[in-house]
Short mmCIF file of C-alpha atoms in Angstrom, two decimals:
data_model
loop_
_atom_site.label_atom_id
_atom_site.label_comp_id
_atom_site.label_asym_id
_atom_site.label_seq_id
_atom_site.Cartn_x
_atom_site.Cartn_y
_atom_site.Cartn_z
CA MET A 30 90.17 -60.12 37.19
CA PRO A 31 91.30 -62.38 34.36
CA GLY A 32 89.49 -65.72 34.18
CA SER A 33 90.41 -69.02 32.54
CA LEU A 34 88.88 -68.52 29.12
CA PHE A 35 92.08 -68.61 27.09
CA LYS A 36 93.54 -71.79 28.59
CA THR A 37 90.33 -73.78 28.08
CA ASN A 38 89.34 -72.64 24.60
CA PHE A 39 92.46 -72.58 22.45
CA TRP A 40 93.43 -76.21 21.87
CA SER A 41 93.57 -78.48 18.84
CA PRO A 42 93.42 -82.30 18.55
CA ASP A 43 96.42 -82.18 16.24
CA ILE A 44 99.56 -82.39 18.35
CA LEU A 45 101.54 -80.39 15.80
CA SER A 46 98.89 -77.70 15.41
CA THR A 47 99.50 -74.26 16.95
CA VAL A 48 96.23 -72.79 15.67
CA GLY A 49 95.02 -71.90 19.18
CA TYR A 50 98.27 -70.25 20.17
CA ASP A 51 98.48 -68.46 16.81
CA SER A 52 94.95 -67.15 17.22
CA ILE A 53 95.80 -65.65 20.61
CA ILE A 54 99.03 -64.11 19.31
CA GLN A 55 97.18 -62.59 16.35
CA HIS A 56 94.61 -61.08 18.70
CA LEU A 57 97.32 -59.64 20.93
CA ASN A 58 99.11 -58.19 17.91
CA ASN A 59 95.86 -56.55 16.80
CA GLY A 60 95.39 -55.13 20.28
CA ARG A 61 98.90 -53.72 20.26
CA LYS A 62 98.22 -52.22 16.82
CA ASN A 63 95.01 -50.65 18.13
CA CYS A 64 96.90 -49.02 20.98
CA LYS A 65 99.47 -47.70 18.52
CA GLU A 66 96.70 -46.26 16.35
CA PHE A 67 95.16 -44.46 19.35
CA GLU A 68 98.61 -43.23 20.33
CA ASP A 69 99.09 -41.79 16.83
CA PHE A 70 95.59 -40.30 16.99
CA LEU A 71 96.48 -38.46 20.21
CA LYS A 72 99.71 -37.17 18.72
CA GLU A 73 97.94 -35.86 15.64
CA ARG A 74 95.16 -34.34 17.75
CA ALA A 75 97.86 -32.68 19.86
CA SER A 76 99.39 -31.16 16.72
CA ILE A 77 95.98 -29.86 15.66
CA GLU A 78 95.30 -28.38 19.11
CA GLU A 79 98.73 -26.76 19.21
CA LYS A 80 98.36 -25.25 15.74
CA TYR A 81 94.87 -24.01 16.55
CA GLY A 82 96.07 -22.52 19.83
CA LYS A 83 98.99 -20.74 18.19
CA ASP A 84 96.84 -19.45 15.34
CA LEU A 85 94.22 -18.24 17.80
CA LEU A 86 96.93 -16.60 19.91
CA SER A 87 98.34 -14.85 16.87
CA LEU A 88 94.86 -13.71 15.88
CA SER A 89 94.16 -12.36 19.35
CA ARG A 90 97.42 -10.45 19.64
CA LYS A 91 97.97 -9.20 16.09
CA LYS A 92 94.56 -8.70 14.50
CA PRO A 93 92.72 -5.45 15.39
CA CYS A 94 89.22 -5.96 16.71
CA GLY A 95 87.32 -2.77 17.46
CA GLN A 96 90.42 -0.92 18.62
CA SER A 97 88.81 2.51 18.34
CA GLU A 98 85.84 1.66 20.54
CA ILE A 99 85.38 3.65 23.74
CA ASN A 100 84.10 3.35 27.29
CA THR A 101 82.06 0.26 28.30
CA LEU A 102 82.15 -1.47 24.89
CA LYS A 103 85.92 -0.95 24.79
CA ARG A 104 86.24 -2.65 28.19
CA ALA A 105 84.09 -5.56 26.92
CA LEU A 106 86.31 -5.90 23.85
CA ASP A 107 89.41 -5.87 26.04
CA VAL A 108 87.93 -8.72 28.09
CA PHE A 109 87.04 -10.54 24.88
CA LYS A 110 90.59 -10.29 23.50
CA GLN A 111 92.05 -11.42 26.83
CA GLN A 112 89.74 -14.41 27.09
CA VAL A 113 90.45 -15.46 23.49
CA ASP A 114 94.12 -15.31 24.45
CA ASN A 115 93.39 -17.50 27.48
CA VAL A 116 91.43 -19.99 25.36
CA ALA A 117 94.36 -20.19 22.95
CA GLN A 118 96.73 -20.91 25.84
CA CYS A 119 94.39 -23.66 27.04
CA HIS A 120 94.49 -25.35 23.64
CA ILE A 121 98.29 -25.23 23.66
CA GLN A 122 98.29 -26.73 27.16
CA LEU A 123 95.83 -29.42 26.01
CA ALA A 124 98.25 -30.32 23.21
CA GLN A 125 101.00 -30.91 25.78
CA THR A 126 98.64 -33.03 27.89
CA LEU A 127 97.68 -35.16 24.88
CA ARG A 128 101.32 -35.76 24.03
CA GLU A 129 101.93 -36.89 27.60
CA GLU A 130 99.02 -39.35 27.35
CA ALA A 131 100.40 -40.64 24.06
CA ARG A 132 103.77 -41.18 25.73
CA LYS A 133 102.11 -43.23 28.50
CA ILE A 134 100.40 -45.43 25.91
CA GLU A 135 103.73 -45.99 24.17
CA GLU A 136 105.35 -47.00 27.46
CA PHE A 137 102.48 -49.40 28.17
CA ARG A 138 102.83 -51.00 24.74
CA GLU A 139 106.55 -51.47 25.11
CA LYS A 140 106.16 -52.93 28.59
CA GLN A 141 103.63 -55.49 27.36
CA LYS A 142 105.83 -56.24 24.37
CA LEU A 143 108.76 -57.17 26.62
CA GLN A 144 106.53 -59.31 28.84
CA ARG A 145 105.11 -61.13 25.83
CA LYS A 146 108.55 -61.65 24.36
CA LYS A 147 109.65 -63.78 27.29
CA THR A 148 106.59 -66.02 27.04
CA GLU A 149 106.81 -66.22 23.26
CA LEU A 150 110.45 -67.33 23.43
CA VAL A 151 109.51 -70.17 25.79
CA MET A 152 106.58 -71.20 23.61
CA ASP A 153 108.63 -71.08 20.43
CA ALA A 154 111.20 -73.34 22.07
CA VAL A 155 108.65 -75.94 23.23
CA HIS A 156 106.90 -75.84 19.85
CA LYS A 157 110.20 -76.50 18.11
CA GLN A 158 111.09 -79.24 20.57
CA LYS A 159 107.66 -80.85 20.20
CA SER A 160 107.84 -80.80 16.40
CA LEU A 161 111.37 -82.22 16.39
CA GLN A 162 110.52 -85.00 18.83
CA PHE A 163 107.35 -85.84 16.92
CA LYS A 164 109.41 -86.22 13.76
CA LYS A 165 111.89 -88.45 15.56
CA THR A 166 109.03 -90.51 16.98
CA MET A 167 107.43 -90.94 13.57
CA ASP A 168 110.79 -91.96 12.09
CA ALA A 169 111.23 -94.45 14.93
CA LYS A 170 107.73 -95.77 14.27
CA LYS A 171 108.47 -96.24 10.59
CA ASN A 172 111.69 -98.05 11.44
CA TYR A 173 109.90 -100.20 14.00
CA GLU A 174 107.16 -101.12 11.52
CA GLN A 175 109.77 -101.96 8.88
CA LYS A 176 111.71 -104.17 11.29
CA CYS A 177 108.50 -105.93 12.24
CA ARG A 178 107.77 -106.59 8.58
CA ASP A 179 111.35 -107.85 8.12
CA LYS A 180 110.88 -110.20 11.06
CA ASP A 181 107.58 -111.47 9.66
CA ASP A 182 109.19 -112.03 6.29
CA ALA A 183 112.05 -113.93 7.95
CA GLU A 184 109.60 -116.12 9.86
CA GLN A 185 107.66 -116.90 6.71
CA ALA A 186 110.88 -117.72 4.91
CA VAL A 187 111.81 -120.19 7.67
CA HIS A 188 108.39 -121.83 7.47
CA ARG A 189 108.63 -122.18 3.71
CA SER A 190 112.08 -123.78 3.98
CA ALA A 191 111.04 -126.39 6.54
CA ASN A 192 111.18 -129.19 3.94
CA VAL A 193 114.40 -127.97 2.36
CA VAL A 194 117.27 -130.43 2.79
CA ASN A 195 120.00 -127.78 2.39
CA SER A 196 121.12 -127.15 5.97
CA LYS A 197 123.27 -124.13 5.13
CA GLN A 198 120.35 -122.33 3.57
CA GLN A 199 118.17 -123.07 6.59
CA GLU A 200 120.92 -121.91 8.90
CA LYS A 201 121.10 -118.60 7.03
CA LEU A 202 117.35 -118.22 7.30
CA PHE A 203 117.45 -118.88 11.03
CA VAL A 204 120.28 -116.35 11.47
CA LYS A 205 118.34 -113.80 9.48
CA LEU A 206 115.25 -114.51 11.57
CA ALA A 207 117.19 -114.09 14.79
CA THR A 208 118.75 -110.88 13.52
CA SER A 209 115.39 -109.50 12.42
CA LYS A 210 113.85 -110.39 15.80
CA THR A 211 116.65 -108.55 17.57
CA ALA A 212 116.29 -105.58 15.25
CA ALA A 213 112.53 -105.57 15.77
CA GLU A 214 112.95 -105.69 19.52
CA ASP A 215 115.54 -102.89 19.43
CA SER A 216 113.36 -100.74 17.18
CA ASP A 217 110.40 -101.42 19.44
CA LYS A 218 112.38 -100.22 22.45
CA ALA A 219 113.57 -97.14 20.54
CA TYR A 220 110.03 -96.43 19.39
CA MET A 221 108.70 -96.77 22.92
CA GLN A 222 111.47 -94.54 24.19
CA HIS A 223 110.60 -91.86 21.63
CA ILE A 224 106.92 -92.19 22.51
CA ASN A 225 107.71 -91.65 26.21
CA THR A 226 109.96 -88.70 25.41
CA LEU A 227 107.29 -87.19 23.15
CA ASP A 228 104.70 -87.61 25.86
CA LYS A 229 106.90 -85.80 28.37
CA ILE A 230 107.48 -83.02 25.87
CA ARG A 231 103.74 -82.90 25.15
CA GLU A 232 102.99 -82.54 28.85
CA GLU A 233 105.63 -79.84 29.14
CA TRP A 234 104.18 -78.05 26.10
CA GLN A 235 100.66 -78.25 27.52
CA SER A 236 101.88 -76.83 30.82
CA GLU A 237 103.67 -73.98 29.09
CA HIS A 238 100.65 -73.41 26.85
CA ILE A 239 98.41 -73.03 29.89
CA LYS A 240 100.88 -70.63 31.50
CA ALA A 241 101.13 -68.63 28.30
CA CYS A 242 97.34 -68.46 28.01
CA GLU A 243 97.13 -67.16 31.57
CA VAL A 244 99.81 -64.55 30.89
CA PHE A 245 98.23 -63.50 27.61
CA GLU A 246 94.75 -63.30 29.08
CA ALA A 247 96.04 -61.17 31.94
CA GLN A 248 97.80 -58.93 29.43
CA GLU A 249 94.68 -58.59 27.32
CA TYR A 250 92.66 -57.75 30.42
CA ALA A 251 95.19 -55.08 31.36
CA ARG A 252 95.33 -53.73 27.79
CA ILE A 253 91.57 -53.36 27.44
CA ASN A 254 91.35 -51.75 30.87
CA PHE A 255 94.21 -49.38 30.06
CA PHE A 256 92.78 -48.52 26.63
CA ARG A 257 89.32 -47.91 28.09
CA ASN A 258 90.70 -45.66 30.83
CA ALA A 259 92.89 -43.77 28.36
CA LEU A 260 89.92 -43.11 26.09
CA TRP A 261 87.80 -42.09 29.09
CA LEU A 262 90.51 -39.70 30.24
CA HIS A 263 90.84 -38.26 26.74
CA VAL A 264 87.16 -37.35 26.43
CA ASN A 265 87.24 -35.94 29.98
CA GLN A 266 90.11 -33.69 28.95
CA LEU A 267 88.15 -32.52 25.92
CA SER A 268 85.09 -31.88 28.09
CA LYS A 269 87.21 -29.97 30.56
CA GLN A 270 88.58 -27.88 27.72
CA CYS A 271 85.04 -27.02 26.62
CA VAL A 272 83.98 -26.12 30.17
CA THR A 273 87.10 -23.99 30.69
CA SER A 274 86.53 -22.20 27.39
CA ASP A 275 82.89 -21.60 28.27
CA ASP A 276 83.91 -20.14 31.66
CA MET A 277 86.24 -17.78 29.86
CA TYR A 278 83.58 -16.77 27.38
CA GLU A 279 81.20 -16.26 30.29
CA GLN A 280 83.51 -13.48 31.46
CA VAL A 281 82.99 -11.85 28.07
CA ARG A 282 79.23 -12.19 28.40
CA LYS A 283 79.34 -10.62 31.85
CA SER A 284 81.38 -7.70 30.54
CA LEU A 285 78.87 -7.25 27.71
CA GLU A 286 76.07 -7.15 30.26
CA MET A 287 77.85 -4.20 31.85
CA CYS A 288 77.99 -2.41 28.49
CA SER A 289 75.67 0.63 28.31
CA ILE A 290 74.75 2.09 24.95
CA GLU A 291 73.58 5.36 26.55
CA LYS A 292 76.77 5.74 28.59
CA ASP A 293 78.96 5.08 25.56
CA ILE A 294 77.13 7.70 23.51
CA GLU A 295 77.23 10.16 26.43
CA TYR A 296 80.94 9.46 26.92
CA PHE A 297 81.64 10.17 23.26
CA VAL A 298 79.68 13.42 23.43
CA ASN A 299 81.51 14.58 26.55
CA GLN A 300 84.92 13.70 25.15
CA ARG A 301 84.50 14.98 21.62
CA LYS A 302 81.80 17.69 21.71
CA THR A 303 82.58 20.89 19.73
CA GLY A 304 79.91 23.29 20.91
CA GLN A 305 76.19 23.85 21.31
CA THR A 306 75.68 26.93 19.05
CA PRO A 307 74.82 26.19 15.44
CA PRO A 308 75.85 28.59 12.65
CA ALA A 309 73.59 31.63 11.91
CA PRO A 310 71.99 32.16 8.50
CA ILE A 311 74.22 33.66 5.83
CA MET A 312 73.01 37.27 5.18
CA TYR A 313 72.95 39.07 1.84
CA GLU A 314 75.60 41.72 1.43
CA ASN A 315 74.93 44.48 -1.14
CA PHE A 316 78.00 45.08 -3.16
CA TYR A 317 77.44 48.83 -3.19
CA CYS A 318 76.51 49.24 0.44
CA PRO A 319 78.72 46.86 2.35
CA GLN A 320 78.63 48.70 5.70
CA LYS A 321 74.90 49.07 5.82
CA ASN A 322 74.19 45.38 5.24
CA ALA A 323 77.28 43.92 6.80
CA ALA A 324 76.59 41.23 9.30
CA PRO A 325 77.93 41.56 12.83
CA PRO A 326 81.30 39.89 13.43
CA GLY A 327 81.02 36.16 14.09
CA LYS A 328 77.64 35.89 12.43
CA ALA A 329 77.03 34.68 8.91
CA THR A 330 74.81 36.62 6.59
CA GLY A 331 72.35 35.28 4.08
CA PRO A 332 70.33 36.68 1.19
CA ASN A 333 67.46 38.95 2.16
CA LEU A 334 65.69 40.34 -0.89
CA ALA A 335 63.35 42.51 1.15
CA ARG A 336 66.28 44.60 2.45
CA ARG A 337 67.98 45.26 -0.87
CA GLY A 338 68.79 48.96 -1.53
CA PRO A 339 67.73 51.08 -4.55
CA LEU A 340 69.62 51.01 -7.78
CA PRO A 341 72.65 53.28 -7.39
CA VAL A 342 72.84 56.50 -9.43
CA PRO A 343 75.81 56.60 -11.74
CA LYS A 344 78.33 59.31 -11.02
CA ARG A 345 78.96 60.08 -14.70
CA SER A 346 76.49 61.66 -17.10
CA PRO A 347 75.05 59.93 -20.12
CA ASP A 348 77.17 62.19 -22.29
CA ASP A 349 80.30 60.63 -20.96
CA PRO A 350 81.80 58.45 -23.69
CA ASP A 351 82.70 55.79 -21.13
CA TYR A 352 79.14 55.63 -19.95
CA SER A 353 76.67 53.31 -21.68
CA LEU A 354 72.96 52.83 -21.23
CA VAL A 355 71.30 49.53 -20.78
CA ASP A 356 69.54 49.96 -24.07
CA ASP A 357 72.83 50.18 -25.82
CA TYR A 358 74.06 46.86 -24.27
CA SER A 359 73.68 43.77 -26.36
CA LEU A 360 74.86 40.23 -25.92
CA ILE A 361 75.06 39.84 -29.70
CA TYR A 362 78.43 40.52 -31.12
CA GLN A 363 78.25 42.96 -34.07
#
């Protein structure tokens, strides 16, 4: 709970000084600024998380990732895409949570601001009253001191005129002395009255200062506690996000453990196989004896030099003008 550190450590010997109060106010303003900075940090982090979640969601739903895979690996990829989608949703949800925490910090700041405002208005009033009364008191003191000097001067004037024969002049001096005594007495009473009033105002100011210190110390205690808890909660939320994401990715790892390379290959073979009989050799077909060397239907034939037939006998005689011997053939154009 708040102690009594503020009300015992923020004073000044100078009655007009507000250095202690100003120091506390400056510290509270800095604390409020720190809360605002953390609030802005959460809002910006929320925007980052939301953008990341949406980008990840778009990636998961629009970008192909092994879409032609089959069997067990296909099932693992389906789990992977689904869990990436879930992770993206978690980041979007985290963004909403962070914005809610930022809103709570803003409400806390505004609440403390209103509470402080009431105390600050009271303190501003007593500070103004104290300063005004101090000025009046100092003016009364100056007037009192001046009247005392006037009275002393009048007394000295009377003493100096003791041997003067002129009775009228002496009478004037005595009247002036009496007047100055009355004025000095009146100024003394006024000065004392201002002193008493200033002392009452000083006591009132001290009382209000103590109350303000207690209020401000309690506020600072609450602010630090709230800030600490908010930061603790924030890192817990981030840790939870990591654990949740890891649980989701664990589902992917489990599905990958169920993936079988042999089964996937066997599945592909069973689904897409085209036959177990390879093509036969391509047999040679003699141009002049196609039936004799023709390959059976459905079987390819290939060259077989050992089974070539003899050179065919020409049907026309060498005397035929259209018939030419090999010796007569030349590749050289004549």
